Coordinates of C-alpha atoms in Angstrom, one line a residue:
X1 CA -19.4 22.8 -54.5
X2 CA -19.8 19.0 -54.1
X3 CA -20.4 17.7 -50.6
X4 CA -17.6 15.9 -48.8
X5 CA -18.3 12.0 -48.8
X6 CA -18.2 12.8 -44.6
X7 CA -21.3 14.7 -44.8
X8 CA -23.0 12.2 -47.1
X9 CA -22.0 10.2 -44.1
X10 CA -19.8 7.4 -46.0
X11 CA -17.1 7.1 -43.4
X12 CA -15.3 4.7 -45.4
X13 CA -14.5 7.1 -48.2
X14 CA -13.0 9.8 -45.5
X15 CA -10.1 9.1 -45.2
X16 CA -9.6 12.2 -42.9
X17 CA -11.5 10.7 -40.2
X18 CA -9.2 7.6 -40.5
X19 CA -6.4 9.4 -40.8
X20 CA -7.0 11.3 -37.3
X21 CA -8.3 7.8 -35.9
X22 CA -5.2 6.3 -36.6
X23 CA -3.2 9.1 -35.1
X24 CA -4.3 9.2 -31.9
X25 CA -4.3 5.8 -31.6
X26 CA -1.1 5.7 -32.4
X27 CA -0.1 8.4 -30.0
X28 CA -1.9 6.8 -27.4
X29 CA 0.2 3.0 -28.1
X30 CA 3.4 5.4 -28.3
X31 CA 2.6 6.1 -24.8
X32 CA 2.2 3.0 -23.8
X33 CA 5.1 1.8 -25.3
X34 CA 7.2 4.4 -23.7
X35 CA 6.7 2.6 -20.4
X36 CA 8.0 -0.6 -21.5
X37 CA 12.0 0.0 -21.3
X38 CA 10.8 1.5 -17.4
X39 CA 9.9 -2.0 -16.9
X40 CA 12.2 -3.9 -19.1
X41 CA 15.2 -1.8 -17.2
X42 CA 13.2 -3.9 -13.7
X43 CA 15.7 -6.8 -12.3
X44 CA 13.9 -10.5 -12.4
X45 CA 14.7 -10.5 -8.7
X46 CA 13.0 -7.5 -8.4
X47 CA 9.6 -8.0 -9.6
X48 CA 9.9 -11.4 -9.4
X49 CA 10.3 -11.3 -5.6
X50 CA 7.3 -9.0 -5.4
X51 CA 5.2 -11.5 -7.7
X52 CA 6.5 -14.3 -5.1
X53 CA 5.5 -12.7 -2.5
X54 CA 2.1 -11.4 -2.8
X55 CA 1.5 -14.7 -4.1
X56 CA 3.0 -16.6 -1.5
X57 CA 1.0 -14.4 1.6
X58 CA -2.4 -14.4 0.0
X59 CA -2.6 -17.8 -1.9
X60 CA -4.7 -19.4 0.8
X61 CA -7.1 -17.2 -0.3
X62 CA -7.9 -19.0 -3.2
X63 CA -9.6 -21.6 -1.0
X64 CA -11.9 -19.0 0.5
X65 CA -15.7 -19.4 0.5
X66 CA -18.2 -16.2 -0.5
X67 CA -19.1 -14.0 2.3
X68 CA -22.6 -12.4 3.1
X69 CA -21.4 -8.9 3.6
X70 CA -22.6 -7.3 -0.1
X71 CA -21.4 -10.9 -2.0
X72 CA -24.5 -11.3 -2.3
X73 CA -25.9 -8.0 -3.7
X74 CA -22.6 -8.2 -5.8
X75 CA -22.7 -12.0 -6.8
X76 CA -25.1 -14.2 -5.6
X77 CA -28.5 -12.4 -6.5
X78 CA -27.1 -9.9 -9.8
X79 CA -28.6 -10.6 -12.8
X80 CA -26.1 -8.3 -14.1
X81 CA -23.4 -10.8 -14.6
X82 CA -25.0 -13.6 -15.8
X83 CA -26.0 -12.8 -19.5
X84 CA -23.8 -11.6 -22.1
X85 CA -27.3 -9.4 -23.9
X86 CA -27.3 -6.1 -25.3
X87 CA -29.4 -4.8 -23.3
X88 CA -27.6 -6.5 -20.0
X89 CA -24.8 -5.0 -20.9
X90 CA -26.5 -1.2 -21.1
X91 CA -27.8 -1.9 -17.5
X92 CA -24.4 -3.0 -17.0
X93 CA -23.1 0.9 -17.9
X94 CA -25.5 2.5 -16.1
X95 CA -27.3 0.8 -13.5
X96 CA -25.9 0.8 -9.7
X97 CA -25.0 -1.9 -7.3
X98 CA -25.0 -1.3 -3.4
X99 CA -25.4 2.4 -4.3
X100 CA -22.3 2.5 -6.2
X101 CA -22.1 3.1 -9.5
X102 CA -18.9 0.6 -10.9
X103 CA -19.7 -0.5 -14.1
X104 CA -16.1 -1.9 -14.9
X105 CA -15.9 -3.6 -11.4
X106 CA -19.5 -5.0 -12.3
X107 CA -17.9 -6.2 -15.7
X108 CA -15.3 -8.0 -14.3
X109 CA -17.9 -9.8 -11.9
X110 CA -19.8 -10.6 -15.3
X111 CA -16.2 -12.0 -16.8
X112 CA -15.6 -13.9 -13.4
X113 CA -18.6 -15.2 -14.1
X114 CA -18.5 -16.6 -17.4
X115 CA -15.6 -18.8 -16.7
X116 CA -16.2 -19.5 -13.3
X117 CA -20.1 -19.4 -12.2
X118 CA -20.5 -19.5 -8.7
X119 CA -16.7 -21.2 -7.7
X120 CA -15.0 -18.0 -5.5
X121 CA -11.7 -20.0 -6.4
X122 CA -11.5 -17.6 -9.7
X123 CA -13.5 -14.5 -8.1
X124 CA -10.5 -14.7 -6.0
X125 CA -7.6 -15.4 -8.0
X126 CA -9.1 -12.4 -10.1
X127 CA -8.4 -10.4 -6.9
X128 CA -5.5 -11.7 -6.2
X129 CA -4.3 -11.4 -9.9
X130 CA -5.2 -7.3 -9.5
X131 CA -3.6 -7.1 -6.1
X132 CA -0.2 -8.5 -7.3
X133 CA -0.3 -6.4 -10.6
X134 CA -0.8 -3.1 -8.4
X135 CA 2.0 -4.0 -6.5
X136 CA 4.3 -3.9 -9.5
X137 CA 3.0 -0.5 -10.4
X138 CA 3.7 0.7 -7.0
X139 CA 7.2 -0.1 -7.7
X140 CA 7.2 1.5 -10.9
X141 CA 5.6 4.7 -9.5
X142 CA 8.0 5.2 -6.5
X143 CA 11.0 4.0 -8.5
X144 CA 9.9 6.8 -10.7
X145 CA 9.5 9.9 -8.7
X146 CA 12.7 9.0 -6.4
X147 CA 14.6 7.4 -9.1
X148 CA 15.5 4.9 -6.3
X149 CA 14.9 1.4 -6.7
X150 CA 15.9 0.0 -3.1
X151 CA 12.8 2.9 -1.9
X152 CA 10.4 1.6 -4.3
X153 CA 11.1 -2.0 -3.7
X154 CA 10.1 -1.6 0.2
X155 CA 7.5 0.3 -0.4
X156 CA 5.8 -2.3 -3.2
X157 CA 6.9 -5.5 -0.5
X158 CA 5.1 -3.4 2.5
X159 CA 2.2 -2.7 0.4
X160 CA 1.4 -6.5 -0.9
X161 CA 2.3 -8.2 2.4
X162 CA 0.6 -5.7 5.1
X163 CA -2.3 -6.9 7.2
X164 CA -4.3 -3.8 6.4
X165 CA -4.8 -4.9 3.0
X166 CA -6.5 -8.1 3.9
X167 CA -9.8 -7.0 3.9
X168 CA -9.8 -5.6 0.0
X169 CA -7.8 -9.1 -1.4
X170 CA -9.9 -11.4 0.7
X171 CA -13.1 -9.8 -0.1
X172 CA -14.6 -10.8 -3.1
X173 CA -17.0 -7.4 -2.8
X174 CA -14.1 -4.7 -2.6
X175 CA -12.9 -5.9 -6.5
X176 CA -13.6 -1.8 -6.8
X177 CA -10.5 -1.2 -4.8
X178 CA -8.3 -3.2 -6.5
X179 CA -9.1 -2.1 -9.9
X180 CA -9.7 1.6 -9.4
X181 CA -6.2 1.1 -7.4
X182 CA -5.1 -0.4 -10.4
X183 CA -6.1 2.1 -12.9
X184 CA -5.3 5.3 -10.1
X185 CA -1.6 4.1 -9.8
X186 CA -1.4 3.7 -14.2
X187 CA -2.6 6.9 -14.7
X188 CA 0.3 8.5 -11.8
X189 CA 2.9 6.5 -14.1
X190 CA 1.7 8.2 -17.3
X191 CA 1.2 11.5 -15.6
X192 CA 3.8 12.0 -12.9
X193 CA 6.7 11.3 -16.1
X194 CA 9.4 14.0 -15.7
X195 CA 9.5 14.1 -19.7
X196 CA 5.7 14.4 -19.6
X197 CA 4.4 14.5 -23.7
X198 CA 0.8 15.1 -25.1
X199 CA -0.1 11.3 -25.4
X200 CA 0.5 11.0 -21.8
X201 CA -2.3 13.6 -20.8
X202 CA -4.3 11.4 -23.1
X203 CA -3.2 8.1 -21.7
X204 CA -3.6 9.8 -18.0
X205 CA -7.6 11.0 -19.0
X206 CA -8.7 7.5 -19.8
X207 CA -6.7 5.2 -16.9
X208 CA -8.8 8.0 -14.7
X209 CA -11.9 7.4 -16.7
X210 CA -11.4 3.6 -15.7
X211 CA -10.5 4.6 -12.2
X212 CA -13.6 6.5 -12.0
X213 CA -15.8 3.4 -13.8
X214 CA -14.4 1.1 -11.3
X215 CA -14.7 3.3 -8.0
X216 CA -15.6 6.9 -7.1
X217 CA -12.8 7.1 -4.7
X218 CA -10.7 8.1 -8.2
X219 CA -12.6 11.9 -8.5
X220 CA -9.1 12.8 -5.9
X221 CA -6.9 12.1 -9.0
X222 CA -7.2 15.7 -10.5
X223 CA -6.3 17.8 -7.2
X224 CA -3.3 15.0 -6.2
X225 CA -2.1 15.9 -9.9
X226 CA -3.2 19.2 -10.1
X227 CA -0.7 19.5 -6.6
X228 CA 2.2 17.7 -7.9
X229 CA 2.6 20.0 -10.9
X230 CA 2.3 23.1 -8.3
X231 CA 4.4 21.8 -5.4
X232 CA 7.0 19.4 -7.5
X233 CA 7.1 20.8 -11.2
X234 CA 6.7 24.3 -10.3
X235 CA 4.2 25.0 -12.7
X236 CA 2.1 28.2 -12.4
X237 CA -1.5 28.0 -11.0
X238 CA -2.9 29.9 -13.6
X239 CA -1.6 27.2 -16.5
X240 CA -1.8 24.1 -14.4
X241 CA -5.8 24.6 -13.3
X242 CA -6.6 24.3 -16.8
X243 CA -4.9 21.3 -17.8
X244 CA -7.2 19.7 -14.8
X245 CA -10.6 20.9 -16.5
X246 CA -11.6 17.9 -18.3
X247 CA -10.4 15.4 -15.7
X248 CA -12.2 17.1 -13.1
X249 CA -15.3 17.5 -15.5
X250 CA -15.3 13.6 -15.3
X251 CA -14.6 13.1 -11.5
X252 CA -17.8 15.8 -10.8
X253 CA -19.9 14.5 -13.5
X254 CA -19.4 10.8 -11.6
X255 CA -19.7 12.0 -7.9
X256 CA -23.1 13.9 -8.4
X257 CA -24.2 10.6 -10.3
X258 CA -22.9 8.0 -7.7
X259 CA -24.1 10.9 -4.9
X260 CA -27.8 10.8 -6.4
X261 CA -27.8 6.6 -5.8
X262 CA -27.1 7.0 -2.2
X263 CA -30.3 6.9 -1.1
X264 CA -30.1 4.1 1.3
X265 CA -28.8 4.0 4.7
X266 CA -29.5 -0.1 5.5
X267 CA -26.3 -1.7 6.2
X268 CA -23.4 -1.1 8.2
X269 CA -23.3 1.7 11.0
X270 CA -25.5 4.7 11.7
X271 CA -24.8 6.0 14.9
X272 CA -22.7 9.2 13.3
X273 CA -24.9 10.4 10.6
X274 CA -27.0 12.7 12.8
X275 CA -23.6 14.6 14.5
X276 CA -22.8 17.7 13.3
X277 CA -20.0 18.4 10.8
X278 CA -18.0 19.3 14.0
X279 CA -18.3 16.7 15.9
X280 CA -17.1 13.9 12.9
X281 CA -14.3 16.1 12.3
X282 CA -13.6 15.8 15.7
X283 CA -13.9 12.6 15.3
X284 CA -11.8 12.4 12.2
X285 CA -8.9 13.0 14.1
X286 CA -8.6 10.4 16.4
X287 CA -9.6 8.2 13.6
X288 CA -6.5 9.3 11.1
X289 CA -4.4 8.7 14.4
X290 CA -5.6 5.1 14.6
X291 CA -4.8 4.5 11.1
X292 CA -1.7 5.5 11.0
X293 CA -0.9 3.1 14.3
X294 CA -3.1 0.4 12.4
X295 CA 0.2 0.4 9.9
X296 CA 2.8 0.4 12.4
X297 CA 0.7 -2.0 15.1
X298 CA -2.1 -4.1 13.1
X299 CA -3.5 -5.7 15.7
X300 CA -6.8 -6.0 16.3
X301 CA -8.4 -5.4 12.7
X302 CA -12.1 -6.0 11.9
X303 CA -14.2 -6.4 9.2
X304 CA -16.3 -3.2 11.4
X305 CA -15.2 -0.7 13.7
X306 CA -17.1 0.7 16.6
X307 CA -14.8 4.5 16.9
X308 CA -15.8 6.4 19.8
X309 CA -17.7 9.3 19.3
X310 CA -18.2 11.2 22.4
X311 CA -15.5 11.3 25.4
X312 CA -12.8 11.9 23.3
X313 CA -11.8 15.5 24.3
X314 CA -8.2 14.7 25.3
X315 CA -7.5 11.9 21.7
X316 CA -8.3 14.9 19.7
X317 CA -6.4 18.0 21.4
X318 CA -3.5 15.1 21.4
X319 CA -4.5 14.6 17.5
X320 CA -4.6 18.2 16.5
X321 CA -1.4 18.9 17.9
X322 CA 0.5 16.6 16.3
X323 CA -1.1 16.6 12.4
X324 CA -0.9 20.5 13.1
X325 CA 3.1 20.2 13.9
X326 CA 3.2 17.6 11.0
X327 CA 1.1 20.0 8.4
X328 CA 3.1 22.9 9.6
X329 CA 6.6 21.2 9.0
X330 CA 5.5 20.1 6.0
X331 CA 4.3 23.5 4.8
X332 CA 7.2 25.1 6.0
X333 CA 9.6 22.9 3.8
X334 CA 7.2 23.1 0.9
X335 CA 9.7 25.0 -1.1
X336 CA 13.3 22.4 -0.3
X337 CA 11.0 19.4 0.3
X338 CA 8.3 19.7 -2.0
X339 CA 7.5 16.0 -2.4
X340 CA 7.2 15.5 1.4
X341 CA 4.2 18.3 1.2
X342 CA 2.7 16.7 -1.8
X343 CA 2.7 13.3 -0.2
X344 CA 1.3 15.0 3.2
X345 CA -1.3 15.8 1.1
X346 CA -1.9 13.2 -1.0
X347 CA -2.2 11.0 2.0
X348 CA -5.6 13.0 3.2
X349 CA -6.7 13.5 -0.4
X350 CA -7.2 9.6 -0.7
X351 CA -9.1 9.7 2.6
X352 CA -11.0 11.9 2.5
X353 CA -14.3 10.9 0.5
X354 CA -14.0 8.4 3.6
X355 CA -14.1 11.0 6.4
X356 CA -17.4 11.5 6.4
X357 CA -18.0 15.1 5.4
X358 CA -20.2 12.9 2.8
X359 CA -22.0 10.7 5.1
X360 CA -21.8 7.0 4.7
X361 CA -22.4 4.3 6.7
X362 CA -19.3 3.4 8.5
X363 CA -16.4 5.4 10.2
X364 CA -13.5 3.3 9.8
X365 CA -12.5 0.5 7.3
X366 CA -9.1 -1.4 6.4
X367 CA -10.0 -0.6 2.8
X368 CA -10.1 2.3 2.9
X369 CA -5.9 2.7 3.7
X370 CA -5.4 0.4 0.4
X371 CA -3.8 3.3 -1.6
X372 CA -2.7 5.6 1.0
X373 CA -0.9 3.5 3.1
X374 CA 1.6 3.4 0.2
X375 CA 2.1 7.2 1.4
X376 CA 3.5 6.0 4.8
X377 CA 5.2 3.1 3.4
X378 CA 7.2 5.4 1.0
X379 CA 7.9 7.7 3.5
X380 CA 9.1 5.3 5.7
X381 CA 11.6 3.5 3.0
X382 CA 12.6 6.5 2.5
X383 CA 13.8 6.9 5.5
X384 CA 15.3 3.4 5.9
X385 CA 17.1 4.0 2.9
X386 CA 18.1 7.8 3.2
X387 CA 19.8 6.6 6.8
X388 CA 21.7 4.0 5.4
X389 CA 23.3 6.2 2.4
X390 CA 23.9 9.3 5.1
X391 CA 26.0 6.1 7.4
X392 CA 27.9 5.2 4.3
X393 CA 28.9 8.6 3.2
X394 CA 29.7 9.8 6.6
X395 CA 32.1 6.8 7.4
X396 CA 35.5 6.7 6.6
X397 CA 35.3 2.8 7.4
X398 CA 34.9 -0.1 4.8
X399 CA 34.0 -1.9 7.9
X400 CA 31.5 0.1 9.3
X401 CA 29.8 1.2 5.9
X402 CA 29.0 -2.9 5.2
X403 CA 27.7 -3.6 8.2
X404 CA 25.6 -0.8 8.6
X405 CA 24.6 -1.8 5.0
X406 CA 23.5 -5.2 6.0
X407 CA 22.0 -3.7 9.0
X408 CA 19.5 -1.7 7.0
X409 CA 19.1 -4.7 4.7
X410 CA 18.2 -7.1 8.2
X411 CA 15.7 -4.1 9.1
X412 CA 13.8 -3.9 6.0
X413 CA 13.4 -7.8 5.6
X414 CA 12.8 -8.6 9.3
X415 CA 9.8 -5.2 8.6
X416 CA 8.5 -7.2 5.8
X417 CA 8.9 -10.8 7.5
X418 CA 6.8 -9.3 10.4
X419 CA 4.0 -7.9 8.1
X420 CA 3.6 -11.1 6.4
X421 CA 3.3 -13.5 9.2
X422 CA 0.7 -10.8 10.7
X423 CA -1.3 -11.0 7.7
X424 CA -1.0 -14.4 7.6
X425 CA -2.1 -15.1 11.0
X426 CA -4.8 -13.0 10.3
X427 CA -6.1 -14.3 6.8
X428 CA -8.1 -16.9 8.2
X429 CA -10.8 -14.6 9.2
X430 CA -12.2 -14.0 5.9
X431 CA -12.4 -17.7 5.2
X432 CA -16.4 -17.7 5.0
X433 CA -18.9 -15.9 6.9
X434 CA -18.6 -18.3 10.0
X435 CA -15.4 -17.3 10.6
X436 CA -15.6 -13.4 9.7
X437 CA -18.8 -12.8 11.9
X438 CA -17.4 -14.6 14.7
X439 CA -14.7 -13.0 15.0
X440 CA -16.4 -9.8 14.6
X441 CA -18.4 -11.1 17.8
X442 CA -15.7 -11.6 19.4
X443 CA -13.9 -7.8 19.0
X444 CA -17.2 -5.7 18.5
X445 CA -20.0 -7.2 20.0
X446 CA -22.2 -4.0 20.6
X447 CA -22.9 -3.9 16.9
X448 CA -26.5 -4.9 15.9
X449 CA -25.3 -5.2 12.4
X450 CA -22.7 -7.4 13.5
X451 CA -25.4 -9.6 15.0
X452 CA -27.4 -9.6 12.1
X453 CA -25.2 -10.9 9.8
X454 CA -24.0 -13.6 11.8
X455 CA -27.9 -14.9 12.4
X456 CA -28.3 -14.5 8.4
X457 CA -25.2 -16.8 8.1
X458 CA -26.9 -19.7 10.4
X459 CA -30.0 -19.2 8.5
X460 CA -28.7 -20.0 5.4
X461 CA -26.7 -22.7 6.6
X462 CA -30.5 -24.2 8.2
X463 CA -29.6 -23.3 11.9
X464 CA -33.2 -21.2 12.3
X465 CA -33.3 -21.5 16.4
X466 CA -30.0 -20.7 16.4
X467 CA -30.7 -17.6 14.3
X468 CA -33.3 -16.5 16.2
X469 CA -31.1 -17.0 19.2
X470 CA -28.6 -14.6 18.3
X471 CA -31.3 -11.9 17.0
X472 CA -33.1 -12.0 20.3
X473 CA -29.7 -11.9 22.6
X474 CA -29.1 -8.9 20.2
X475 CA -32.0 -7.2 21.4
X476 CA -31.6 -7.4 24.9
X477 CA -27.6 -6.4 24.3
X478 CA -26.8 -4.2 21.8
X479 CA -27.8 -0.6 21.7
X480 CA -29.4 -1.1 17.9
X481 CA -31.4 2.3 16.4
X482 CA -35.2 1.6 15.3
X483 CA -34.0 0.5 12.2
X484 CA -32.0 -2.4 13.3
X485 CA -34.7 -3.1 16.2
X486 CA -37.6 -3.1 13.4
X487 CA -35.3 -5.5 11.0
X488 CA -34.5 -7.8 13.6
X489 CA -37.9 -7.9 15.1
X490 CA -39.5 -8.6 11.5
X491 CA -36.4 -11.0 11.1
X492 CA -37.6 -12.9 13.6
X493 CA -41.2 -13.3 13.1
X494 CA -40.3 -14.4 9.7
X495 CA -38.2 -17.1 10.9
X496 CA -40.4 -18.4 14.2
X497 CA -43.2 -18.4 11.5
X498 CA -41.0 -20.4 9.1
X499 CA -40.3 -23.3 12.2
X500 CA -43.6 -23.5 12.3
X501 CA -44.8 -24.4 9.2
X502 CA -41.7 -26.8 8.9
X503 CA -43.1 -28.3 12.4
X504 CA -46.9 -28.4 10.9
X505 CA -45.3 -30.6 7.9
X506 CA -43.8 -32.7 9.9

């Protein structure tokens, strides 16, 4: 029997191999194309307004300046993303940045800087490109699972205007958030489709793969999918599991990898990482408290938080009452309301490889509510626009119905208004480093870190003594750990040492 011309292996003269190629390919365009008339069937007013919009808050970004708070690490001192090379681009694929492996956010920072070298004006129109495309498929992903565009508009305006979201547009370094956002939300469209098909699943494995390539936050995707089809298609454990093998294969296989790089602790806040497991779930609660009064109230953000960590008996017995009455309502109603459980959940799925339980550095971040505050904002359109239609069925009025119409209208734009001058008020902080350390100064000022930073900034700008200055106020201040005490000490001696041999020249 003659070999095949595949296991002489002459690829061009199988033309089974092509034949499958081009199939799945195919499928996989099919797919794709299958989401078009979802978007064609989108008003110009609508995504037009929400293009306007994020535009219109966050253009003065565009102006910004780098930041020293990992821009550096990311930007100004990777070799990674100045050379095109083969063997560049392998460290590219497999080398980690700041402990995290993102290859594809690393990529793009290669692309950036290509065209752009070291001007942030494209580094941030990249970002702010991403953070306007994400809004879009926030509308498409509501609109889809309520099949209500007014609830998916005001969820998509909340989401590109709020204040919260500052901190991942305006900074350059958190590119990871917008683009495993971006790929997190395209793989929900493909996978969350009523009329679900094989190329989907297909389409859905590979936006995850780029989720996960972008950011590890992504390894959630498979249990917030695995849940929907339990809660909301009513699928059987026993056949839904499986279908979440591979997918969950790939979000294991990159959180043991990005786990084994996190052997640094420099950086940030380390006050927490010797409490017990207790304790920062105790901790935990008061925190998810704050954040959900950070979306209603967003006053007083900061590029670093300083949570308390001990006295806080009363926050948390306040905290565990009402998530328990809010996880037990939801439970209850799992079977009528099964999307309000699955978004219950989804909301602490998306936090919680910030919570802690896998210590990092820091408690509390804007960032890290840049997907699930989309959770809240849906559930509060919702609302909005559930109260409206329940006024207009249960009036007998023409009168009555229009203007309580146009008072749910007035509501939802003066709630949008009001998030966007807030953000815009705050923007200004992340103009450079200057401006984000000082304000950081001025709201946590018993950070060393904090300190730190800001003296590196007036180094770099040639303000030594006044670098010194703030390292040495620092140590008489702030409660800093041996590590910070031993880096600012060193710091110093550095720099003093430095004056002098600028004084000798002179």
């Amino acid at each position: 029997m003659p070999r095949s011309a595949c296991a002489q292996g002459f690829l061009p003269e199988c033309p089974e191999f092509f034949a499958r190629l081009y199939s799945a390919s195919r499928n996989i365009m099919n797919s794709i194309y299958r989401l078009i008339p979802d978007w064609a069937t989108m008003p110009l007013k609508v995504w037009g307004s929400l293009v306007f919009i994020s535009v219109f808050i966050f253009a003065p970004t565009l102006s910004f300046d780098f930041v020293n708070w990992d821009d550096p690490a990311y930007i100004w001192h990777n070799e990674l993303i100045r050379s095109w090379s083969p063997s560049n681009l392998f460290d590219i694929a497999t080398q980690t940045v700041t402990r995290n492996y993102a290859p594809i956010t690393v990529f793009s920072f290669l692309m950036d800087f290509t065209v752009w070298q070291m001007n942030p004006f494209g580094y941030h129109a990249t970002s702010l490109v991403l953070h306007t495309l994400n809004g879009l498929l926030v509308f498409a992903l509501v609109r889809q699972l309520t099949n209500d565009s007014r609830i998916a508009w005001l969820t998509a305006a909340l989401f590109l205007v709020h204040p919260v979201q500052i901190e991942t547009v305006a900074w350059i370094s958190s590119r990871k958030g917008l683009l495993s956002g971006a790929f997190m939300l395209a793989a929900l469209c493909f996978r969350l489709k009523k009329d679900l098909q094989t190329e989907d699943e297909g389409c859905y494995i590979a936006m995850l793969t780029a989720a996960l390539l972008s950011k590890a936050l992504a390894v959630v995707l498979p249990p917030i999918v695995l849940l929907y089809d339990v809660l909301v298609r009513r699928e059987k454990l026993s056949s839904a599991v499986p279908r979440q093998f591979i997918p969950g294969l790939l979000s294991l296989l990159l959180l043991l990898y990005t786990m084994g790089a996190q052997n640094s602790i420099t950086g940030g806040i380390r006050g927490h990482l010797s409490l017990s497991l207790a304790h920062i779930m105790a901790i935990d609660v008061t925190i998810l408290t704050r954040y959900v009064r950070m979306l209603f109230w967003p006053s007083d953000l900061c590029v670093l938080y300083d949570p308390p960590t001990s006295g806080i008996a009363l926050p948390v017995i306040l905290g565990l009452a009402g998530w328990g009455a809010i996880a037990f309502e939801a439970y209850r109603r799992r079977n009528d309301r099964p999307m309000l459980f699955w978004m219950m959940a989804t909301w602490f799925l998306l936090l919680f490889p910030v919570l802690n339980f896998f210590r990092i550095t820091t408690l509390m971040n804007d960032r890290y509510l840049y997907l699930p505050c989309i959770v809240v904002f849906g559930l509060v359109s919702s609302g909005i626009v559930r109260t409206h239609d329940w006024l207009a069925e249960g009036s007998r009025q023409l009168a009555f119905r229009s203007f309580s119409s146009r008072g749910i209208q007035v509501f939802s734009i003066v709630a949008v208004i009001t998030a966007a001058v807030a953000t815009r008020s705050h923007l200004p902080v992340w103009q450079n480093s200057e401006s984000l350390w000082r304000h950081a100064m001025q709201h946590v000022p018993q950070l060393a870190i904090v300190h730190i930073q800001s003296a590196y900034h007036l180094h770099d700008s040639g303000r030594v003594r006044e670098a010194i200055a703030v390292l040495r106020s620092a140590q008489e201040t702030c409660e800093a750990d041996a590590l910070d005490r031993e880096r600012m000490a060193r710091t110093i001696a550095i720099w003093s040492d430095e004056l002098t041999r600028v004084a000798s020249r002179d």
